[in-house]
mmCIF file of C-alpha atoms and ligand atoms in Angstrom:
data_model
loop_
_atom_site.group_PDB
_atom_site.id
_atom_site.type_symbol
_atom_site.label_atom_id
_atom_site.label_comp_id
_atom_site.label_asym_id
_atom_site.label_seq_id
_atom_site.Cartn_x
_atom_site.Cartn_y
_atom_site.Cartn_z
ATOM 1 C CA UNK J 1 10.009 -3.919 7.870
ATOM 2 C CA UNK J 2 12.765 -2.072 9.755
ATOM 3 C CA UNK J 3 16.484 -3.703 9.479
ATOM 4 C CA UNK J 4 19.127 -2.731 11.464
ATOM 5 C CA UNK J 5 22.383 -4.128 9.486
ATOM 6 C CA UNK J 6 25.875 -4.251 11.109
ATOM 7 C CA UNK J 7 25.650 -0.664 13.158
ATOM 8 C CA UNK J 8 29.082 0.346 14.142
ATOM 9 C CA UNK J 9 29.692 3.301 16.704
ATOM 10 C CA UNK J 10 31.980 4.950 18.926
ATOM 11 C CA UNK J 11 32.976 7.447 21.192
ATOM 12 C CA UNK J 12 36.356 8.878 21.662
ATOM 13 C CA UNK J 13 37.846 5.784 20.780
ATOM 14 C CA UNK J 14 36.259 4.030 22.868
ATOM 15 C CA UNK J 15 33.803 1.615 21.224
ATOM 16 C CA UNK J 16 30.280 1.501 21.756
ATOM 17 C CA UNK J 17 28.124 -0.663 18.934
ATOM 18 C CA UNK J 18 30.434 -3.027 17.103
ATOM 19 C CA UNK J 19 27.969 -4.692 14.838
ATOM 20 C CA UNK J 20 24.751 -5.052 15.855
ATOM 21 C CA UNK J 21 21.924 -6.401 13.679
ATOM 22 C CA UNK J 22 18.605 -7.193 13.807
ATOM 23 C CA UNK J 23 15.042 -6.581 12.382
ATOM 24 C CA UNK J 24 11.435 -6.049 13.110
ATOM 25 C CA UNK J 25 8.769 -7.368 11.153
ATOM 26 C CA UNK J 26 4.874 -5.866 10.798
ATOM 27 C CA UNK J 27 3.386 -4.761 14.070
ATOM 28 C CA UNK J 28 5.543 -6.769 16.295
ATOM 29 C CA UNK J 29 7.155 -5.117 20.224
ATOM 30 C CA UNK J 30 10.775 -5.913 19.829
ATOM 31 C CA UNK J 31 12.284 -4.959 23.380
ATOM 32 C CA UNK J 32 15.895 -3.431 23.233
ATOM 33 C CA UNK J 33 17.055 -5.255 26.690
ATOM 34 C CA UNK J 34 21.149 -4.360 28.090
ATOM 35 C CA UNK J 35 22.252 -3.025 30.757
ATOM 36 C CA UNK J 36 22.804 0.727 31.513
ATOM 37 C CA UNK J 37 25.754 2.469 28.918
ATOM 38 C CA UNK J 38 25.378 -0.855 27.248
ATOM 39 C CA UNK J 39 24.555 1.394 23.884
ATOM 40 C CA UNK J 40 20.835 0.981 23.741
ATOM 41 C CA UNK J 41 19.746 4.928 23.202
ATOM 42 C CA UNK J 42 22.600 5.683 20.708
ATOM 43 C CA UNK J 43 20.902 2.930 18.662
ATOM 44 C CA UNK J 44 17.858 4.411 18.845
ATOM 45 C CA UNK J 45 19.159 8.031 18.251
ATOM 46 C CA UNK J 46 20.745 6.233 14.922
ATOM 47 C CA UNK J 47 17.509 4.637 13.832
ATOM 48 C CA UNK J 48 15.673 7.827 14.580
ATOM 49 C CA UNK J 49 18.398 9.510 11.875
ATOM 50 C CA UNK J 50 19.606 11.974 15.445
ATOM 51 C CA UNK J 51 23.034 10.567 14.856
ATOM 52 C CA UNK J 52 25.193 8.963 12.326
ATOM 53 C CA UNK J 53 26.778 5.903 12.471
ATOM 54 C CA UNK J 54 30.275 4.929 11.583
ATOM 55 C CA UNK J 55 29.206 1.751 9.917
ATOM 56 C CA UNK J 56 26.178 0.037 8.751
ATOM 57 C CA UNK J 57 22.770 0.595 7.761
ATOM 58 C CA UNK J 58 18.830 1.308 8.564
ATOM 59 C CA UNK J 59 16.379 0.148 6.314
ATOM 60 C CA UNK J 60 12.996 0.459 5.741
ATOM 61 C CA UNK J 61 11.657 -1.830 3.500
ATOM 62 C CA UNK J 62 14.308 -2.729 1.861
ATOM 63 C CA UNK J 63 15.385 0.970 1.530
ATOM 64 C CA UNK J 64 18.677 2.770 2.954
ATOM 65 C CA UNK J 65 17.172 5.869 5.066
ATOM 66 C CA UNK J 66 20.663 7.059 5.385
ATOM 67 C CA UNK J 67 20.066 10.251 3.238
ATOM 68 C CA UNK J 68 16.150 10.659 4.709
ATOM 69 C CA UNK J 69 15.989 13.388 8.059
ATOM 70 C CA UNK J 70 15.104 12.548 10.664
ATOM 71 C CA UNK J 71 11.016 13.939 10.466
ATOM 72 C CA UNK J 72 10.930 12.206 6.832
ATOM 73 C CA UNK J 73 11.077 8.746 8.790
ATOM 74 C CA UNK J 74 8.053 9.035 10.426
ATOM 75 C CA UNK J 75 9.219 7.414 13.257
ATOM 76 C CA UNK J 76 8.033 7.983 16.884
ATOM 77 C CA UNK J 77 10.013 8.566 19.689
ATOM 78 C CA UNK J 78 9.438 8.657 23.715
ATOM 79 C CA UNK J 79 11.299 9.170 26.015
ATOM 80 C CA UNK J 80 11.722 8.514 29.555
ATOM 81 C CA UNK J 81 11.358 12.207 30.637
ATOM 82 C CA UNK J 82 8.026 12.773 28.978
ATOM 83 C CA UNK J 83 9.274 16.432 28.039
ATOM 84 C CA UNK J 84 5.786 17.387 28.055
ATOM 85 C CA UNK J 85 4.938 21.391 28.117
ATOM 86 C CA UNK J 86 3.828 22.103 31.481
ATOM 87 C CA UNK J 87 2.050 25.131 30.430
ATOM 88 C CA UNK J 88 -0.267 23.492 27.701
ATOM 89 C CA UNK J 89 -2.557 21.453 28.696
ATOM 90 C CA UNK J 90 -3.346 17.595 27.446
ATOM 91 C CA UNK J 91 -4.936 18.092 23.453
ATOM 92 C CA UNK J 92 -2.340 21.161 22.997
ATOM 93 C CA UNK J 93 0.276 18.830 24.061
ATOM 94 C CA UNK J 94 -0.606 15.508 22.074
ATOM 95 C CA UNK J 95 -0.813 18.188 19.024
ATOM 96 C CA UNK J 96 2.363 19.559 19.220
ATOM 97 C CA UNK J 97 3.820 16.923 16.774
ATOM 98 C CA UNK J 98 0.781 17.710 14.033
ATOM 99 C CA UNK J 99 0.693 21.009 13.954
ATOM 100 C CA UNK J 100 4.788 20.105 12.488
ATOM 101 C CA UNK J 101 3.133 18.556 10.192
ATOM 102 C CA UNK J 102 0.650 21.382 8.859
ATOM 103 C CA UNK J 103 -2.459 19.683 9.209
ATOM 104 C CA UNK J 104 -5.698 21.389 9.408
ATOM 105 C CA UNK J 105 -7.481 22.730 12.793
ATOM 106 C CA UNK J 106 -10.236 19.764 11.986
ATOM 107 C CA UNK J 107 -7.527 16.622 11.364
ATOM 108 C CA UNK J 108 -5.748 17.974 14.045
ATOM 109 C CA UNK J 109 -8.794 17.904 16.705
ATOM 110 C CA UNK J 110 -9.869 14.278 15.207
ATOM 111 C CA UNK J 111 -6.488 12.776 15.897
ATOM 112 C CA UNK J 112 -6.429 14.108 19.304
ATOM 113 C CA UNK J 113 -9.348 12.907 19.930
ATOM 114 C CA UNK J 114 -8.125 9.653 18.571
ATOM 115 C CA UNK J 115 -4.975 9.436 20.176
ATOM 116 C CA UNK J 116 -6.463 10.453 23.639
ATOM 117 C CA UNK J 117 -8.868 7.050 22.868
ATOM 118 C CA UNK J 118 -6.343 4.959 22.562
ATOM 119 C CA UNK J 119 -4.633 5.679 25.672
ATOM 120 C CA UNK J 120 -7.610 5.549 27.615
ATOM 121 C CA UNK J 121 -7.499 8.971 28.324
ATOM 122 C CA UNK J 122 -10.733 10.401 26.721
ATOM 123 C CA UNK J 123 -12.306 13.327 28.521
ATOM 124 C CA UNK J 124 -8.735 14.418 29.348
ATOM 125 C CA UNK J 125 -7.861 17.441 26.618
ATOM 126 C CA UNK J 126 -8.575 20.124 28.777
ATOM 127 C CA UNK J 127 -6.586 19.180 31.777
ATOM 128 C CA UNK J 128 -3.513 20.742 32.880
ATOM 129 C CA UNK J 129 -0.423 18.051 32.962
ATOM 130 C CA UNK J 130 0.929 19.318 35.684
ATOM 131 C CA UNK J 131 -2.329 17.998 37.434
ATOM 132 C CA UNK J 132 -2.033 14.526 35.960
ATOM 133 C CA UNK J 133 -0.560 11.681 38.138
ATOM 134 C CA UNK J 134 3.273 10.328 37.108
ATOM 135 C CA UNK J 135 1.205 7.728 35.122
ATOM 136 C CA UNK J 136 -1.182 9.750 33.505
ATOM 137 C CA UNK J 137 1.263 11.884 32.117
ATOM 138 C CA UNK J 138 3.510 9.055 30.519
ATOM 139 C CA UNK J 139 -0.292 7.730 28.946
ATOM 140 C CA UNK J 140 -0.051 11.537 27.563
ATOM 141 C CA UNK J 141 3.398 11.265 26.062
ATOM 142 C CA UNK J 142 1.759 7.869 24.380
ATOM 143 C CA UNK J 143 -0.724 9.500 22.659
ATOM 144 C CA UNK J 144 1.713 12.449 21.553
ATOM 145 C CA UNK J 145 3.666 10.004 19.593
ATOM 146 C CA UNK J 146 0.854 7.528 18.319
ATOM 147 C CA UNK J 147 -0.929 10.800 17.101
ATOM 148 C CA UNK J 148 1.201 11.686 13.819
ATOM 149 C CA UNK J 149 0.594 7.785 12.988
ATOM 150 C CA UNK J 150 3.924 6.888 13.107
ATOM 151 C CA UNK J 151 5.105 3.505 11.108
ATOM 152 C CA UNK J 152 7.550 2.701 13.875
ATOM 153 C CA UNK J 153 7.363 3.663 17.637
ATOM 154 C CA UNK J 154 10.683 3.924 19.505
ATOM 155 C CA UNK J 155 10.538 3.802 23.354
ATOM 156 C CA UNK J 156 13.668 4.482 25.299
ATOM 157 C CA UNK J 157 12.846 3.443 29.170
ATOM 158 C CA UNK J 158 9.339 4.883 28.723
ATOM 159 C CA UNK J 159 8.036 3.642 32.532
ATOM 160 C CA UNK J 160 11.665 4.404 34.361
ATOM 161 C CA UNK J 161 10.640 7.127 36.305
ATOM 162 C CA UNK J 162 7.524 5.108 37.765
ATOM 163 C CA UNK J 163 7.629 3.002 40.571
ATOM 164 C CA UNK J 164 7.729 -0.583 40.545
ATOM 165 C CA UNK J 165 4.030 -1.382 41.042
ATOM 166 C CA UNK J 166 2.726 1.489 38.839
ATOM 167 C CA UNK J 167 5.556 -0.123 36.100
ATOM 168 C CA UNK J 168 3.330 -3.425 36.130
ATOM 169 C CA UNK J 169 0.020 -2.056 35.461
ATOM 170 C CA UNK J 170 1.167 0.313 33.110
ATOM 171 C CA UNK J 171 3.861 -1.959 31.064
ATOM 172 C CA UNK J 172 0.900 -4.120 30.433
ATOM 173 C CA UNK J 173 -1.361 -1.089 29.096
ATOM 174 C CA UNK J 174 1.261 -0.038 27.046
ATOM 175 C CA UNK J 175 1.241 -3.616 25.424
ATOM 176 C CA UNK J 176 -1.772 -3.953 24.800
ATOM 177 C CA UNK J 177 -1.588 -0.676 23.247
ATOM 178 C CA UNK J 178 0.911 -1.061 21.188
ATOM 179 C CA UNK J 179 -1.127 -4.677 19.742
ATOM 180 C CA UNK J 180 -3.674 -2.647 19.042
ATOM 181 C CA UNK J 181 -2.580 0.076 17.022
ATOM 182 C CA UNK J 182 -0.390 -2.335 14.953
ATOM 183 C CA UNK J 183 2.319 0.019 15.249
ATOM 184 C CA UNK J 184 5.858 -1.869 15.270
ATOM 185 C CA UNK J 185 7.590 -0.943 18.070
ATOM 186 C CA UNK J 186 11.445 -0.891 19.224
ATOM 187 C CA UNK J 187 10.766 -0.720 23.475
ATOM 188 C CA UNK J 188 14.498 0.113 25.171
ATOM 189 C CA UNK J 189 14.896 -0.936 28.744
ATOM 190 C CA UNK J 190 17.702 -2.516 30.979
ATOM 191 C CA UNK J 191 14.707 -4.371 33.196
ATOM 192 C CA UNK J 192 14.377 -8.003 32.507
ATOM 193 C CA UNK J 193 10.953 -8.296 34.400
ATOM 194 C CA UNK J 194 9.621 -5.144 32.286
ATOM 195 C CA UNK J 195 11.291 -6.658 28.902
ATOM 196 C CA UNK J 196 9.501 -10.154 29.293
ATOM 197 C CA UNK J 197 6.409 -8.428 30.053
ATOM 198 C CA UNK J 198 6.182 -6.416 26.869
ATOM 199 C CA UNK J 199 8.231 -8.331 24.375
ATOM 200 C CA UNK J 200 6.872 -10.626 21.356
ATOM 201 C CA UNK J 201 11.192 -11.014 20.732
ATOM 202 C CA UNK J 202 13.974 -9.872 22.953
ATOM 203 C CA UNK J 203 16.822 -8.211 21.448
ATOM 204 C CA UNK J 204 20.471 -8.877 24.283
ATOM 205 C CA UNK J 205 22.795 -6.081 23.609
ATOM 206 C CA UNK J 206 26.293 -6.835 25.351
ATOM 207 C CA UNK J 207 29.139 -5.210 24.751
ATOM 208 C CA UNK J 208 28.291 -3.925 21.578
ATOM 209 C CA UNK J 209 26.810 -6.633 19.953
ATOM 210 C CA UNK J 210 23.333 -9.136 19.845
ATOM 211 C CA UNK J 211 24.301 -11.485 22.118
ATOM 212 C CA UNK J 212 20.835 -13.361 21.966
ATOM 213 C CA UNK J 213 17.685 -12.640 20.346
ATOM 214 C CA UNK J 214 14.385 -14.524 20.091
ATOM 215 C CA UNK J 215 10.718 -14.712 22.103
ATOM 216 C CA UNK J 216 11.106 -14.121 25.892
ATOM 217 C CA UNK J 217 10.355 -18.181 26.767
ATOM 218 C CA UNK J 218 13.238 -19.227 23.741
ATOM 219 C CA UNK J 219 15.896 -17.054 25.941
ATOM 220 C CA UNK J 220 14.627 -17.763 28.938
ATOM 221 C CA UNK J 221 14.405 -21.754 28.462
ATOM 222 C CA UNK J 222 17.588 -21.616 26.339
ATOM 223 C CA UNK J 223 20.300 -18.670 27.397
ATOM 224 C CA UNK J 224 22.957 -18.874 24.652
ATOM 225 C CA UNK J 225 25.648 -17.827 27.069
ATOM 226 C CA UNK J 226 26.525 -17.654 30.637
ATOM 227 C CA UNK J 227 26.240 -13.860 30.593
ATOM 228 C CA UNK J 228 22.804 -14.182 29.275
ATOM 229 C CA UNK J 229 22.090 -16.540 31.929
ATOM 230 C CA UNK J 230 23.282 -14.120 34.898
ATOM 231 C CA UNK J 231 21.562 -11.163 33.143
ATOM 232 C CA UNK J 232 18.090 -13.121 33.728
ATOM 233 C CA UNK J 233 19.143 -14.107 36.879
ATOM 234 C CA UNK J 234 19.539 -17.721 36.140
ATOM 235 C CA UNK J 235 22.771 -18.594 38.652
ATOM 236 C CA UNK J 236 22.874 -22.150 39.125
ATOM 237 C CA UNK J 237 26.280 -22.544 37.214
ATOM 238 C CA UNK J 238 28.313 -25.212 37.501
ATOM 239 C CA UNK J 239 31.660 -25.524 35.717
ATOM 240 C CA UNK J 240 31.550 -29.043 33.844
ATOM 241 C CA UNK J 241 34.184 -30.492 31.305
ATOM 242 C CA UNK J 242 33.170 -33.697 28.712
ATOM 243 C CA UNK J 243 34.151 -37.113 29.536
ATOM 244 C CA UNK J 244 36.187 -39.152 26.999
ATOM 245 C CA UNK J 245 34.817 -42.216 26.355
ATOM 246 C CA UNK J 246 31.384 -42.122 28.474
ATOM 247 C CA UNK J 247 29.064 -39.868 25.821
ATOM 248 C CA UNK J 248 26.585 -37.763 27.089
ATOM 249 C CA UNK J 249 28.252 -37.738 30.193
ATOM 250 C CA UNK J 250 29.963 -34.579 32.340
ATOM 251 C CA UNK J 251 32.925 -34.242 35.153
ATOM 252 C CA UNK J 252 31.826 -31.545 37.523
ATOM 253 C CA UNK J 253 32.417 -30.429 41.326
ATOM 254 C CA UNK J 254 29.449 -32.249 42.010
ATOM 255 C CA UNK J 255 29.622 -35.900 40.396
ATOM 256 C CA UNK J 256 29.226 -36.746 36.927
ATOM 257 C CA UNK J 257 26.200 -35.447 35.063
ATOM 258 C CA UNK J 258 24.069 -35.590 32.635
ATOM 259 C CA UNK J 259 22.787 -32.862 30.171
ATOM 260 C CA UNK J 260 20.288 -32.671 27.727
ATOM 261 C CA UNK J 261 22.431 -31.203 25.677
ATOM 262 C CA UNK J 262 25.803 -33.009 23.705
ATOM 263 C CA UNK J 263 28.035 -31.570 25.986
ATOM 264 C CA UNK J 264 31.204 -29.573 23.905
ATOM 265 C CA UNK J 265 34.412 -30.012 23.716
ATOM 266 C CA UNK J 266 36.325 -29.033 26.663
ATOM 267 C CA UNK J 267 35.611 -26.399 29.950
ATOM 268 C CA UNK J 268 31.760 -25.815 29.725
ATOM 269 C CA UNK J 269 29.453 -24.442 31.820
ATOM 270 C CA UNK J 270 26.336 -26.070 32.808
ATOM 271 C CA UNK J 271 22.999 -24.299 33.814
ATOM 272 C CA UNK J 272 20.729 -26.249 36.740
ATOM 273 C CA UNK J 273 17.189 -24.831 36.095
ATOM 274 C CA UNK J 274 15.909 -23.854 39.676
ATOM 275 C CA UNK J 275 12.343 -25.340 38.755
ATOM 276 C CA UNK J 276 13.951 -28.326 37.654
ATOM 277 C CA UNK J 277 14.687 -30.215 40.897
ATOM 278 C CA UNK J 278 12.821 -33.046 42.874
ATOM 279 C CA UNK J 279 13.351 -34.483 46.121
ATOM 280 C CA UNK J 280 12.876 -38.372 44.696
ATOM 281 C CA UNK J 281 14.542 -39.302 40.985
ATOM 282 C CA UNK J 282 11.438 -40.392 38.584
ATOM 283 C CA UNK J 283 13.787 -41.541 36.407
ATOM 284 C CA UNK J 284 17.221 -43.843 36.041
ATOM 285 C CA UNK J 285 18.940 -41.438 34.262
ATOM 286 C CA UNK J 286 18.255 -38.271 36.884
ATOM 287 C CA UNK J 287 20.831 -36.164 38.167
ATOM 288 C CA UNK J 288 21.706 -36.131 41.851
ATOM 289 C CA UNK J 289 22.413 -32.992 43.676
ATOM 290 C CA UNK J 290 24.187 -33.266 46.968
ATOM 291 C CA UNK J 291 24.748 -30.557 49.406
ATOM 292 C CA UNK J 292 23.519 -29.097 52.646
ATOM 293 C CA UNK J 293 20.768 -26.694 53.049
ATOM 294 C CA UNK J 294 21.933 -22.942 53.999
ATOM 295 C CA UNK J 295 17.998 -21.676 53.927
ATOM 296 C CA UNK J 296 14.901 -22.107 52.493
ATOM 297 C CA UNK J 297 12.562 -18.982 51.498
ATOM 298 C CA UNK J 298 9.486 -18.866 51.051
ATOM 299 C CA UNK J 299 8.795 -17.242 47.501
ATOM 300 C CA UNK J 300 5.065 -17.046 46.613
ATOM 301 C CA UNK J 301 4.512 -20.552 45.002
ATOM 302 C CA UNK J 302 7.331 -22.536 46.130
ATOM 303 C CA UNK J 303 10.388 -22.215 48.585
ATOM 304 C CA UNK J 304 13.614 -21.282 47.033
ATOM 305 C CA UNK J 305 16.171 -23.738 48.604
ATOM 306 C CA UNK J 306 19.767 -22.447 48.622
ATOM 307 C CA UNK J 307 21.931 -25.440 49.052
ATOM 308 C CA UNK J 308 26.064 -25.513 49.421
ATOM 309 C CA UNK J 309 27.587 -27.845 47.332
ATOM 310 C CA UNK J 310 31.183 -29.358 46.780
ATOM 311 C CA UNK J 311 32.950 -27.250 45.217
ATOM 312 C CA UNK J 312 32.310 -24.168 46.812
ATOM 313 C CA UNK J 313 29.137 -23.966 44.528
ATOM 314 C CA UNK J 314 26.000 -22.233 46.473
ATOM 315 C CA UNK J 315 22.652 -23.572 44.097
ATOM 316 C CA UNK J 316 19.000 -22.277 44.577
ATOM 317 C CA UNK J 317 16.103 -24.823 43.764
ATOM 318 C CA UNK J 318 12.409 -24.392 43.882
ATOM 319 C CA UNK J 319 10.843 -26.880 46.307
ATOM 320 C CA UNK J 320 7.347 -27.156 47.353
ATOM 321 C CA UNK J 321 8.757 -27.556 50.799
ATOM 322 C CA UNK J 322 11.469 -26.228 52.962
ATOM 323 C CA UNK J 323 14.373 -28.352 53.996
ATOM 324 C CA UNK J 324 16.059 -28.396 57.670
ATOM 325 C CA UNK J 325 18.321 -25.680 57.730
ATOM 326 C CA UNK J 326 22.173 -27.202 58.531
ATOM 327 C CA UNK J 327 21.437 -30.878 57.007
ATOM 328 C CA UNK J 328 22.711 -32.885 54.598
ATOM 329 C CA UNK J 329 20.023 -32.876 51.056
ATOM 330 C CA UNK J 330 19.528 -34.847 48.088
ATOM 331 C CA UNK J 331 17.894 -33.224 45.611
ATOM 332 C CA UNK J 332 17.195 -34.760 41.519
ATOM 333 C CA UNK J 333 17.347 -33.407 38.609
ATOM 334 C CA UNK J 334 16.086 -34.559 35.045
ATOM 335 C CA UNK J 335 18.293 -34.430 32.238
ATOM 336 C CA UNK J 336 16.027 -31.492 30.809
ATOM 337 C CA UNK J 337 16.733 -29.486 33.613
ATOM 338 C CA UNK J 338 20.888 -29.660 33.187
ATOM 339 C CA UNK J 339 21.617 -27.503 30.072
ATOM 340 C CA UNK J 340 24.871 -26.700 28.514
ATOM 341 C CA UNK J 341 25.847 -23.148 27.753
ATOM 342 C CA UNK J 342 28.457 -21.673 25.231
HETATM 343 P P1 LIG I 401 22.256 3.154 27.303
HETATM 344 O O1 LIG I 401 21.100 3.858 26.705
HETATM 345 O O2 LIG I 401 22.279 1.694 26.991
HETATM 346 O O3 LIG I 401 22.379 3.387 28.774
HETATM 347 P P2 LIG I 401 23.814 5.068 25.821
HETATM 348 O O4 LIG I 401 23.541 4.817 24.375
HETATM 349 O O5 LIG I 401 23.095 6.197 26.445
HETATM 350 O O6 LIG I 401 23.600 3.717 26.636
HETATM 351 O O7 LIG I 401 25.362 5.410 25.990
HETATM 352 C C1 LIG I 401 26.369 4.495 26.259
HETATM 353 C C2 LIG I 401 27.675 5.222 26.465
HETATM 354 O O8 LIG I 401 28.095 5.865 25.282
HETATM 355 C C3 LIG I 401 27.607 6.339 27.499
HETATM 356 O O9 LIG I 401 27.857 5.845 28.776
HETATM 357 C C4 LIG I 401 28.679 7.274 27.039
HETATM 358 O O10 LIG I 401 29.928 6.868 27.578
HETATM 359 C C5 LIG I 401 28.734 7.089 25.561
HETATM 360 N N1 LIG I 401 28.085 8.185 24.838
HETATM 361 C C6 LIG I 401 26.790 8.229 24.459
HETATM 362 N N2 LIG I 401 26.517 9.360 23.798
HETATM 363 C C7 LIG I 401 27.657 10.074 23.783
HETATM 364 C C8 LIG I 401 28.031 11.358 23.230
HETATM 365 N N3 LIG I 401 27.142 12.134 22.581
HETATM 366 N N4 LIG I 401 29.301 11.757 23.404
HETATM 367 C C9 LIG I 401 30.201 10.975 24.041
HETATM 368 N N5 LIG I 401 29.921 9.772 24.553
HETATM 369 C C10 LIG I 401 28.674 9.315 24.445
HETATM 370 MG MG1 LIG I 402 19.600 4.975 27.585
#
């Protein structure tokens, strides 16, 4: 549906988007994940046709919009700072975008009405906004930019001024929202949690480029790099080099391994998954961990187990138990759980 091919963009000289591709396909959520400055809301200023890019292309269907303005997209935008009018109240403000469009009184009301639905937020028109809770009001922005019908919604950090818990509850609403209009979405945020919550595919911008893209489990089960791996907060790295002559095999700080993965050629990095590790091997090809125990916290489920290895390497596994604090562990790994990043 929408392709974004080879985007190029910057600044003063100073780069910002050196390349970045990628598409969405018929009602899909593709979350726009980087971290702050990383580029994300230029892109979606660019797609939106608010700003041109040096290089590259946005199609729709097949077709370059590059001569199309920006309200001959029909693409929907919202924003983190609502921008709602204060002194309208809820239908005048989820109409603002239609009466842009000349429709008549009648259309106008029915969409409203509509859009209102949607958001579960019927029985709301005449309210003031300035009366609405911080949640509310974002549900209102919703339905202002669902209510043209839009063939593409773009979301920049829609649920950033919301607390943490109200984020949950309401990142979930807006998913199932977004399923149910059909509506192919682009959803920009720099939270992980809030990214793997809404996502059908995760889009990694890093320093200007898609560093990995694919469903939330994909990345999370296979990182392509070790910055994707610290940006999900996956830090059990272990520098690792390939043994000549034993295959399959790795020379680390901690022993030899062994990986899932055919380990490369050369310096490597290897990832331990923290959900990978057992306290006896089930198998003669399991990894052993040594190290001592630093803590153990308890973490819902499990207890995360830090343990200090050689090589000045601190690693965190889930246990279903804590270990003594100050002692010597032994902790087992499956191949599975050793993978090899680029
Ligand atoms: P993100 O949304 O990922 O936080 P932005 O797209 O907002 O990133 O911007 C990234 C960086 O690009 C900013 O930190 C700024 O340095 C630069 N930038 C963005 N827009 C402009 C502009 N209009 N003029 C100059 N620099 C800009
Ligand atoms: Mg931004």
């Amino acid at each position: 549906m929408l392709e974004i091919r080879d985007i190029w963009k910057s600044y003063e000289n100073q780069p910002l988007l050196n390349g970045v591709s990628f598409q969405i396909q018929a009602g899909e959520t593709v979350c726009l994940l980087g971290r702050s400055g990383s580029g994300k809301s230029t892109l979606l200023r660019i797609i939106a046709g608010l700003e041109t890019a040096e290089r590259g292309q946005v199609l729709w269907q097949g077709q370059d919009l590059s001569g199309v303005p920006v309200h001959l997209r029909h693409f929907g935008l919202m924003f983190q700072d609502y921008a709602l009018f204060p002194h309208r109240n809820v239908a005048e403000n989820v109409a603002f975008g239609l009466r842009m469009q000349g429709l008549s009184k009648a259309e106008i009301g029915l969409r409203v009405v509509d859009a209102l639905e949607k958001v579960n937020l019927a029985g709301f028109a005449g309210r003031r906004v300035t009366d609405l809770s911080g949640g509310e009001q974002q549900r209102v922005a919703l339905a202002r930019a669902l209510a043209p019908q839009p063939r593409l919604l773009m979301l920049d950090e829609p649920l950033g001024a919301l607390d943490r818990a109200l984020r949950e509850q309401l990142g979930n609403e807006l998913r199932r929202v977004l399923h149910s209009t059909g509506i192919p979405a682009i959803y920009v945020t720099h939270d992980q949690e809030e990214a793997f919550a809404i996502a059908d595919r995760l889009v990694l911008l890093h320093e200007g480029r898609v560093e990995q893209e694919g469903q939330p489990a994909e990345i999370y089960n296979r990182p392509a790099s070790t910055w994707v791996a610290h940006f999900l907060g996956l830090d059990n790295l272990v520098p690792a080099q390939a043994l000549a002559g034993s295959p399959g095999l790795v020379q680390t700080p901690l022993g030899l391994l062994k990986p899932a993965c055919l380990p490369p050629n050369g310096a490597f990095t290897l990832l331990l998954r923290p959900a990978g590790a057992y306290r006896q091997a089930r198998g003669a090809d399991w990894n052993r961990i040594q190290g001592r125990v630093e803590d153990s916290v308890f973490r819902g489920e499990r207890f995360r187990v830090e343990l200090r290895c050689a090589g000045d390497l601190t690693l965190r596994f889930d246990l279903e138990e804590p270990l003594p604090k100050g002692e010597p562990a032994e902790l087992y790994l499956p191949p599975e759980a050793v993978l090899c990043l680029g």
